[in-house]
């Protein structure tokens, strides 16, 4: 399954440089970092503990990504800074830090969706790159939260179910999220 994920990431990387809108939003930088880090982890040059700083990097990138989309930049900066400060001060476990990341993604994507619904224009929402990026991040965030919360219970009660079933569902949703990214990278708006 990991190989499928890497292939989809590679296509996202290529399209992020072909698509002019994605190039202007620097999505290629995001996909270069993700693809190279995942390749290094796949070939065991890096270990999975590197996800901690990578997740922080991804969170900062998408906060910046949405920052350039918002008219009222101060509110996004404020909410993001508060969440990141709370994360650094009070969160000691990796799982909790990623819950902060998922929460930030939910906030910025929900804000983007709200603004799109509030101020409609002539371009249908499904033809916009940001619609697909936001949908992908929202899907990943919700699935991650639903994966991590029961893991505390299943780690004690049914480790086999946790390691097999829940992880397969999560990996499938990550692949679906990047397929949604891929669809978005085909948009011209």
Coordinates of N, CA and C in Angstrom, one line a residue:
X1 N 0.8 -1.2 0.0 CA 0.0 0.0 0.0 C 0.9 1.3 0.0
X2 N 2.0 1.2 0.7 CA 2.9 2.3 0.7 C 3.5 2.7 -0.6
X3 N 3.7 1.7 -1.5 CA 4.1 2.0 -2.8 C 3.1 2.8 -3.7
X4 N 1.8 2.4 -3.5 CA 0.8 3.2 -4.2 C 0.8 4.6 -3.7
X5 N 0.9 4.8 -2.4 CA 1.0 6.1 -1.8 C 2.2 6.9 -2.5
X6 N 3.3 6.3 -2.6 CA 4.5 7.0 -3.2 C 4.3 7.3 -4.7
X7 N 3.6 6.5 -5.4 CA 3.3 6.8 -6.8 C 2.3 8.0 -6.9
X8 N 1.3 8.0 -6.1 CA 0.4 9.1 -6.1 C 1.1 10.4 -5.7
X9 N 1.9 10.3 -4.7 CA 2.7 11.5 -4.3 C 3.6 12.0 -5.5
X10 N 4.2 11.1 -6.2 CA 5.0 11.5 -7.3 C 4.2 12.2 -8.4
X11 N 3.0 11.7 -8.7 CA 2.1 12.4 -9.7 C 1.7 13.7 -9.2
X12 N 1.4 13.8 -7.9 CA 1.1 15.1 -7.3 C 2.3 16.1 -7.4
X13 N 3.5 15.6 -7.2 CA 4.7 16.4 -7.3 C 4.8 16.9 -8.7
X14 N 4.7 16.1 -9.7 CA 4.8 16.5 -11.1 C 3.8 17.5 -11.5
X15 N 2.5 17.2 -11.2 CA 1.4 18.1 -11.5 C 1.5 19.5 -10.8
X16 N 2.1 19.5 -9.6 CA 2.2 20.7 -8.9 C 3.2 21.7 -9.6
X17 N 4.1 21.2 -10.4 CA 4.9 22.0 -11.2 C 4.4 22.3 -12.6
X18 N 3.5 21.4 -13.1 CA 2.9 21.7 -14.4 C 1.8 22.7 -14.3
X19 N 0.9 22.6 -13.3 CA -0.2 23.4 -13.1 C 0.2 24.8 -12.6
X20 N -0.1 25.8 -13.4 CA 0.3 27.2 -13.1 C -0.2 27.7 -11.8
X21 N -1.5 27.4 -11.5 CA -2.1 27.9 -10.2 C -1.3 27.3 -9.1
X22 N -1.0 26.0 -9.1 CA -0.3 25.3 -8.1 C 1.1 25.9 -7.9
X23 N 1.8 26.2 -9.1 CA 3.1 26.8 -9.0 C 3.1 28.1 -8.3
X24 N 2.1 28.9 -8.6 CA 2.0 30.2 -7.9 C 1.7 30.1 -6.4
X25 N 1.2 29.0 -6.0 CA 0.9 28.8 -4.6 C 2.0 27.9 -3.9
X26 N 3.0 27.7 -4.6 CA 4.2 26.9 -4.1 C 3.9 25.5 -3.6
X27 N 2.9 24.9 -4.2 CA 2.6 23.5 -3.8 C 3.7 22.6 -4.2
X28 N 4.5 22.9 -5.2 CA 5.6 22.1 -5.5 C 6.6 21.9 -4.4
X29 N 6.8 23.0 -3.6 CA 7.7 22.9 -2.5 C 7.1 21.9 -1.4
X30 N 5.9 22.0 -1.2 CA 5.2 21.0 -0.2 C 5.4 19.6 -0.7
X31 N 5.1 19.3 -2.0 CA 5.2 18.0 -2.5 C 6.7 17.5 -2.6
X32 N 7.6 18.4 -2.9 CA 9.0 17.9 -2.9 C 9.4 17.4 -1.5
X33 N 9.0 18.2 -0.5 CA 9.4 17.8 0.9 C 8.7 16.5 1.3
X34 N 7.4 16.4 1.0 CA 6.6 15.2 1.3 C 7.2 14.0 0.6
X35 N 7.4 14.1 -0.7 CA 7.9 13.0 -1.5 C 9.3 12.5 -1.1
X36 N 10.2 13.5 -0.9 CA 11.5 13.1 -0.5 C 11.5 12.5 0.9
X37 N 10.8 13.1 1.8 CA 10.8 12.5 3.2 C 10.2 11.1 3.2
X38 N 9.1 10.9 2.5 CA 8.5 9.6 2.4 C 9.4 8.6 1.8
X39 N 10.1 9.0 0.7 CA 11.1 8.1 0.1 C 12.2 7.7 1.1
X40 N 12.7 8.7 1.8 CA 13.8 8.4 2.7 C 13.3 7.5 3.9
X41 N 12.0 7.7 4.3 CA 11.5 6.8 5.3 C 11.2 5.4 4.7
X42 N 10.8 5.3 3.5 CA 10.5 4.0 2.8 C 11.8 3.2 2.7
X43 N 12.9 3.9 2.3 CA 14.2 3.2 2.2 C 14.9 3.1 3.5
X44 N 14.3 3.5 4.6 CA 14.8 3.5 6.0 C 16.1 4.3 6.2
X45 N 16.2 5.3 5.4 CA 17.3 6.3 5.6 C 16.9 7.2 6.8
X46 N 15.7 7.6 6.9 CA 15.1 8.3 8.0 C 14.2 7.4 8.7
X47 N 14.0 7.6 10.0 CA 13.0 6.8 10.7 C 11.7 7.6 10.9
X48 N 10.6 6.9 11.3 CA 9.3 7.5 11.4 C 9.2 8.6 12.4
X49 N 10.2 8.7 13.3 CA 10.2 9.8 14.3 C 10.4 11.1 13.7
X50 N 10.8 11.2 12.4 CA 10.9 12.5 11.7 C 9.6 13.1 11.4
X51 N 8.5 12.3 11.5 CA 7.2 12.9 11.3 C 6.9 14.0 12.2
X52 N 7.5 14.0 13.4 CA 7.2 15.1 14.3 C 7.5 16.5 13.7
X53 N 8.8 16.7 13.3 CA 9.1 18.0 12.7 C 8.5 18.2 11.4
X54 N 8.3 17.1 10.6 CA 7.7 17.2 9.3 C 6.2 17.7 9.5
X55 N 5.5 17.2 10.4 CA 4.1 17.6 10.7 C 4.1 19.1 11.0
X56 N 5.0 19.5 11.8 CA 5.1 20.9 12.2 C 5.3 21.8 10.9
X57 N 6.2 21.3 10.1 CA 6.5 22.0 8.8 C 5.3 22.1 7.9
X58 N 4.6 20.9 7.8 CA 3.4 20.9 7.0 C 2.3 21.9 7.5
X59 N 2.2 21.9 8.8 CA 1.2 22.8 9.4 C 1.5 24.2 9.1
X60 N 2.8 24.6 9.3 CA 3.2 26.0 9.0 C 3.0 26.3 7.5
X61 N 3.3 25.3 6.6 CA 3.1 25.6 5.2 C 1.6 25.8 4.9
X62 N 0.7 25.0 5.4 CA -0.7 25.2 5.0 C -1.3 26.4 5.7
X63 N -0.8 26.8 6.9 CA -1.2 28.0 7.5 C -0.8 29.2 6.6
X64 N 0.4 29.1 6.1 CA 0.9 30.2 5.1 C 0.1 30.1 3.8
X65 N -0.2 28.9 3.3 CA -1.0 28.7 2.1 C -2.3 29.4 2.2
X66 N -3.0 29.1 3.3 CA -4.4 29.7 3.5 C -4.3 31.2 3.8
X67 N -3.2 31.6 4.5 CA -3.0 33.0 4.8 C -3.0 33.9 3.6
X68 N -2.4 33.4 2.5 CA -2.5 34.2 1.3 C -3.8 34.3 0.6
X69 N -4.7 33.4 1.0 CA -6.1 33.3 0.5 C -7.1 34.2 1.2
X70 N -6.8 34.5 2.5 CA -7.8 35.2 3.3 C -7.6 36.7 3.2
X71 N -8.7 37.4 3.2 CA -8.7 38.9 3.2 C -8.3 39.3 4.6
X72 N -8.9 38.8 5.7 CA -8.6 39.1 7.0 C -7.5 38.2 7.5
X73 N -6.3 38.5 7.2 CA -5.2 37.7 7.6 C -5.0 37.6 9.1
X74 N -5.3 38.7 9.8 CA -5.0 38.7 11.2 C -5.7 37.6 12.0
X75 N -6.9 37.3 11.6 CA -7.7 36.2 12.4 C -7.0 34.8 12.2
X76 N -6.5 34.6 11.0 CA -5.9 33.3 10.7 C -4.5 33.2 11.5
X77 N -3.8 34.3 11.4 CA -2.5 34.4 12.1 C -2.8 34.2 13.6
X78 N -3.8 34.8 14.2 CA -4.0 34.8 15.6 C -4.4 33.3 16.0
X79 N -5.3 32.7 15.3 CA -5.8 31.4 15.7 C -4.6 30.4 15.5
X80 N -3.9 30.5 14.5 CA -2.8 29.6 14.2 C -1.7 29.7 15.3
X81 N -1.3 30.9 15.6 CA -0.3 31.1 16.6 C -0.7 30.6 18.0
X82 N -2.0 30.9 18.3 CA -2.5 30.4 19.6 C -2.4 28.8 19.6
X83 N -2.9 28.2 18.6 CA -2.8 26.7 18.5 C -1.4 26.2 18.6
X84 N -0.5 26.8 17.8 CA 0.9 26.3 17.8 C 1.6 26.6 19.2
X85 N 1.3 27.7 19.8 CA 1.9 28.0 21.1 C 1.3 27.0 22.1
X86 N 0.0 26.8 22.1 CA -0.6 25.8 23.0 C 0.1 24.4 22.8
X87 N 0.2 24.1 21.5 CA 0.9 22.8 21.2 C 2.2 22.7 21.7
X88 N 3.1 23.7 21.6 CA 4.4 23.6 22.0 C 4.5 23.6 23.6
X89 N 3.7 24.4 24.2 CA 3.8 24.5 25.7 C 3.2 23.3 26.4
X90 N 2.1 22.8 25.9 CA 1.3 21.8 26.7 C 1.3 20.4 26.2
X91 N 1.8 20.2 25.0 CA 1.7 18.9 24.4 C 3.1 18.2 24.4
X92 N 3.1 17.1 25.0 CA 4.4 16.3 25.1 C 4.4 15.1 24.2
X93 N 3.3 14.6 23.9 CA 3.2 13.4 23.1 C 3.0 13.7 21.6
X94 N 3.6 13.0 20.7 CA 3.5 13.2 19.3 C 2.0 13.1 18.8
X95 N 1.2 12.2 19.4 CA -0.1 12.0 19.0 C -0.9 13.3 19.2
X96 N -0.7 13.9 20.4 CA -1.4 15.1 20.7 C -1.0 16.3 19.8
X97 N 0.3 16.3 19.4 CA 0.8 17.4 18.5 C 0.1 17.3 17.2
X98 N -0.1 16.1 16.7 CA -0.8 15.9 15.4 C -2.2 16.2 15.5
X99 N -2.8 16.0 16.7 CA -4.2 16.4 16.9 C -4.3 18.0 16.7
X100 N -3.3 18.7 17.3 CA -3.3 20.1 17.0 C -3.2 20.4 15.6
X101 N -2.3 19.7 14.8 CA -2.2 19.9 13.4 C -3.5 19.6 12.7
X102 N -4.2 18.6 13.0 CA -5.5 18.3 12.4 C -6.5 19.3 12.8
X103 N -6.5 19.9 14.0 CA -7.4 20.9 14.4 C -7.1 22.2 13.6
X104 N -5.8 22.5 13.4 CA -5.5 23.7 12.6 C -6.0 23.5 11.1
X105 N -5.8 22.3 10.6 CA -6.3 22.1 9.2 C -7.8 22.2 9.2
X106 N -8.5 21.7 10.1 CA -10.0 21.8 10.2 C -10.4 23.3 10.2
X107 N -9.7 24.0 11.1 CA -10.1 25.5 11.2 C -9.8 26.2 9.9
X108 N -8.7 26.0 9.3 CA -8.4 26.8 8.1 C -9.2 26.4 6.9
X109 N -9.5 25.1 6.8 CA -10.3 24.6 5.6 C -11.8 25.0 5.9
X110 N -12.3 24.9 7.1 CA -13.7 25.3 7.3 C -13.8 26.8 7.1
X111 N -12.8 27.6 7.4 CA -12.9 29.0 7.2 C -12.9 29.2 5.7
X112 N -12.1 28.5 4.9 CA -12.1 28.7 3.5 C -13.4 28.3 2.9
X113 N -14.0 27.2 3.3 CA -15.3 26.8 2.8 C -16.4 27.8 3.2
X114 N -16.3 28.3 4.4 CA -17.3 29.4 4.8 C -17.2 30.6 3.9
X115 N -16.0 31.0 3.6 CA -15.8 32.2 2.8 C -16.3 32.0 1.3
X116 N -16.1 30.7 0.9 CA -16.6 30.4 -0.5 C -18.1 30.4 -0.6
X117 N -18.7 29.9 0.4 CA -20.2 29.8 0.4 C -20.7 31.3 0.6
X118 N -20.1 32.0 1.5 CA -20.5 33.4 1.8 C -20.4 34.3 0.6
X119 N -19.3 34.2 -0.2 CA -19.1 35.1 -1.3 C -18.9 34.3 -2.6
X120 N -20.1 34.0 -3.2 CA -20.0 33.1 -4.4 C -19.5 34.0 -5.6
X121 N -19.0 33.3 -6.6 CA -18.6 34.0 -7.8 C -19.0 33.1 -9.0
X122 N -18.5 33.4 -10.2 CA -19.0 32.7 -11.4 C -18.3 31.4 -11.6
X123 N -17.2 31.2 -10.9 CA -16.4 29.9 -11.1 C -17.0 28.9 -10.1
X124 N -17.5 27.8 -10.6 CA -18.0 26.7 -9.6 C -17.0 26.3 -8.7
X125 N -17.4 26.0 -7.5 CA -16.4 25.7 -6.4 C -15.6 24.4 -6.8
X126 N -16.2 23.5 -7.4 CA -15.5 22.2 -7.7 C -14.4 22.4 -8.8
X127 N -14.4 23.6 -9.4 CA -13.4 23.8 -10.4 C -12.2 24.6 -9.9
X128 N -12.2 24.8 -8.6 CA -11.1 25.5 -7.9 C -10.1 24.5 -7.2
X129 N -8.9 24.8 -7.4 CA -7.8 24.0 -6.8 C -8.0 24.0 -5.3
X130 N -8.3 25.1 -4.7 CA -8.4 25.2 -3.2 C -9.6 24.4 -2.7
X131 N -10.6 24.2 -3.5 CA -11.7 23.3 -3.0 C -11.2 21.9 -2.8
X132 N -10.4 21.4 -3.7 CA -9.9 20.0 -3.6 C -8.8 19.9 -2.5
X133 N -8.0 20.9 -2.4 CA -6.9 20.9 -1.3 C -7.7 21.0 0.0
X134 N -8.6 21.8 0.2 CA -9.4 21.9 1.4 C -10.1 20.6 1.8
X135 N -10.7 20.0 0.8 CA -11.5 18.8 1.0 C -10.5 17.7 1.4
X136 N -9.3 17.6 0.8 CA -8.4 16.6 1.1 C -7.9 16.8 2.6
X137 N -7.5 18.0 2.9 CA -7.0 18.3 4.3 C -8.1 18.0 5.3
X138 N -9.3 18.4 5.0 CA -10.4 18.2 5.9 C -10.7 16.7 6.1
X139 N -10.7 15.9 5.0 CA -10.8 14.5 5.1 C -9.7 13.9 6.0
X140 N -8.4 14.2 5.7 CA -7.3 13.7 6.4 C -7.4 14.0 7.9
X141 N -7.8 15.2 8.2 CA -7.8 15.7 9.6 C -8.9 14.9 10.4
X142 N -10.1 14.8 9.8 CA -11.2 14.0 10.5 C -10.8 12.6 10.7
X143 N -10.3 12.0 9.6 CA -9.9 10.5 9.7 C -8.8 10.4 10.7
X144 N -7.8 11.3 10.8 CA -6.8 11.1 11.7 C -7.3 11.2 13.2
X145 N -8.1 12.2 13.4 CA -8.7 12.3 14.8 C -9.5 11.1 15.1
X146 N -10.3 10.5 14.2 CA -11.0 9.3 14.5 C -10.1 8.1 14.6
X147 N -8.9 8.2 14.0 CA -8.0 7.1 14.2 C -7.3 7.1 15.5
X148 N -6.9 8.3 16.0 CA -6.1 8.5 17.1 C -6.9 8.3 18.4
X149 N -8.1 8.8 18.5 CA -8.9 8.7 19.7 C -9.2 7.3 20.1
X150 N -9.7 6.4 19.2 CA -9.9 5.1 19.7 C -8.6 4.3 19.9
X151 N -7.5 4.8 19.5 CA -6.2 4.0 19.6 C -5.8 3.9 21.1
X152 N -6.2 4.8 21.9 CA -6.0 4.6 23.4 C -6.7 3.4 23.9
X153 N -7.9 3.3 23.5 CA -8.7 2.1 24.0 C -8.2 0.8 23.4
X154 N -8.0 0.8 22.0 CA -7.6 -0.4 21.4 C -6.2 -0.8 21.7
X155 N -5.3 0.1 22.1 CA -4.0 -0.3 22.5 C -4.0 -1.2 23.7
X156 N -4.9 -1.1 24.5 CA -5.1 -2.0 25.7 C -6.0 -3.2 25.5
X157 N -7.0 -3.0 24.7 CA -8.1 -4.0 24.5 C -7.9 -4.9 23.3
X158 N -7.5 -4.4 22.2 CA -7.4 -5.2 21.0 C -6.3 -4.6 20.0
X159 N -5.1 -4.9 20.3 CA -3.9 -4.3 19.6 C -3.9 -4.8 18.1
X160 N -4.4 -6.0 17.9 CA -4.5 -6.6 16.5 C -5.4 -5.7 15.7
X161 N -6.6 -5.4 16.2 CA -7.5 -4.6 15.5 C -7.0 -3.2 15.2
X162 N -6.3 -2.6 16.2 CA -5.6 -1.3 16.1 C -4.6 -1.4 15.0
X163 N -3.7 -2.3 15.0 CA -2.6 -2.3 14.1 C -3.0 -2.7 12.7
X164 N -4.0 -3.5 12.6 CA -4.4 -4.0 11.2 C -5.6 -3.2 10.7
X165 N -6.7 -3.3 11.2 CA -7.9 -2.7 10.7 C -7.9 -1.2 10.7
X166 N -7.6 -0.6 11.8 CA -7.7 0.9 11.9 C -6.5 1.5 11.0
X167 N -5.4 0.9 11.0 CA -4.3 1.4 10.2 C -4.5 1.2 8.7
X168 N -5.1 0.1 8.3 CA -5.5 0.0 6.9 C -6.5 1.0 6.5
X169 N -7.5 1.2 7.3 CA -8.5 2.3 7.0 C -7.8 3.6 6.9
X170 N -6.9 3.9 7.8 CA -6.2 5.2 7.8 C -5.3 5.3 6.6
X171 N -4.6 4.3 6.3 CA -3.7 4.4 5.1 C -4.5 4.5 3.8
X172 N -5.7 3.9 3.7 CA -6.6 4.0 2.6 C -7.1 5.5 2.5
X173 N -7.4 6.1 3.6 CA -7.9 7.5 3.6 C -6.7 8.4 3.2
X174 N -5.5 8.1 3.6 CA -4.4 9.0 3.2 C -4.2 8.9 1.7
X175 N -4.3 7.7 1.1 CA -4.2 7.6 -0.3 C -5.4 8.3 -1.0
X176 N -6.6 8.2 -0.5 CA -7.7 8.9 -1.0 C -7.5 10.4 -0.9
X177 N -6.9 10.9 0.2 CA -6.7 12.3 0.4 C -5.7 12.8 -0.7
X178 N -4.7 12.1 -1.0 CA -3.7 12.5 -2.0 C -4.3 12.3 -3.4
X179 N -5.2 11.4 -3.6 CA -6.0 11.4 -4.9 C -6.8 12.6 -5.1
X180 N -7.4 13.1 -4.0 CA -8.2 14.3 -4.1 C -7.2 15.5 -4.4
X181 N -6.1 15.5 -3.7 CA -5.0 16.5 -4.1 C -4.8 16.5 -5.6
X182 N -4.6 15.2 -6.1 CA -4.3 15.0 -7.5 C -5.4 15.6 -8.4
X183 N -6.6 15.4 -8.0 CA -7.7 15.9 -8.8 C -7.7 17.4 -8.8
X184 N -7.4 18.0 -7.6 CA -7.3 19.5 -7.5 C -6.2 20.0 -8.4
X185 N -5.1 19.3 -8.5 CA -3.9 19.8 -9.3 C -4.3 19.8 -10.8
X186 N -5.4 19.2 -11.1 CA -5.8 19.3 -12.5 C -6.7 20.5 -12.8
X187 N -7.1 21.2 -11.8 CA -7.9 22.4 -11.9 C -7.1 23.6 -12.3
X188 N -7.7 24.5 -13.1 CA -7.0 25.7 -13.6 C -7.4 27.0 -12.8
X189 N -8.2 26.9 -11.8 CA -8.6 28.1 -11.0 C -8.0 28.0 -9.6

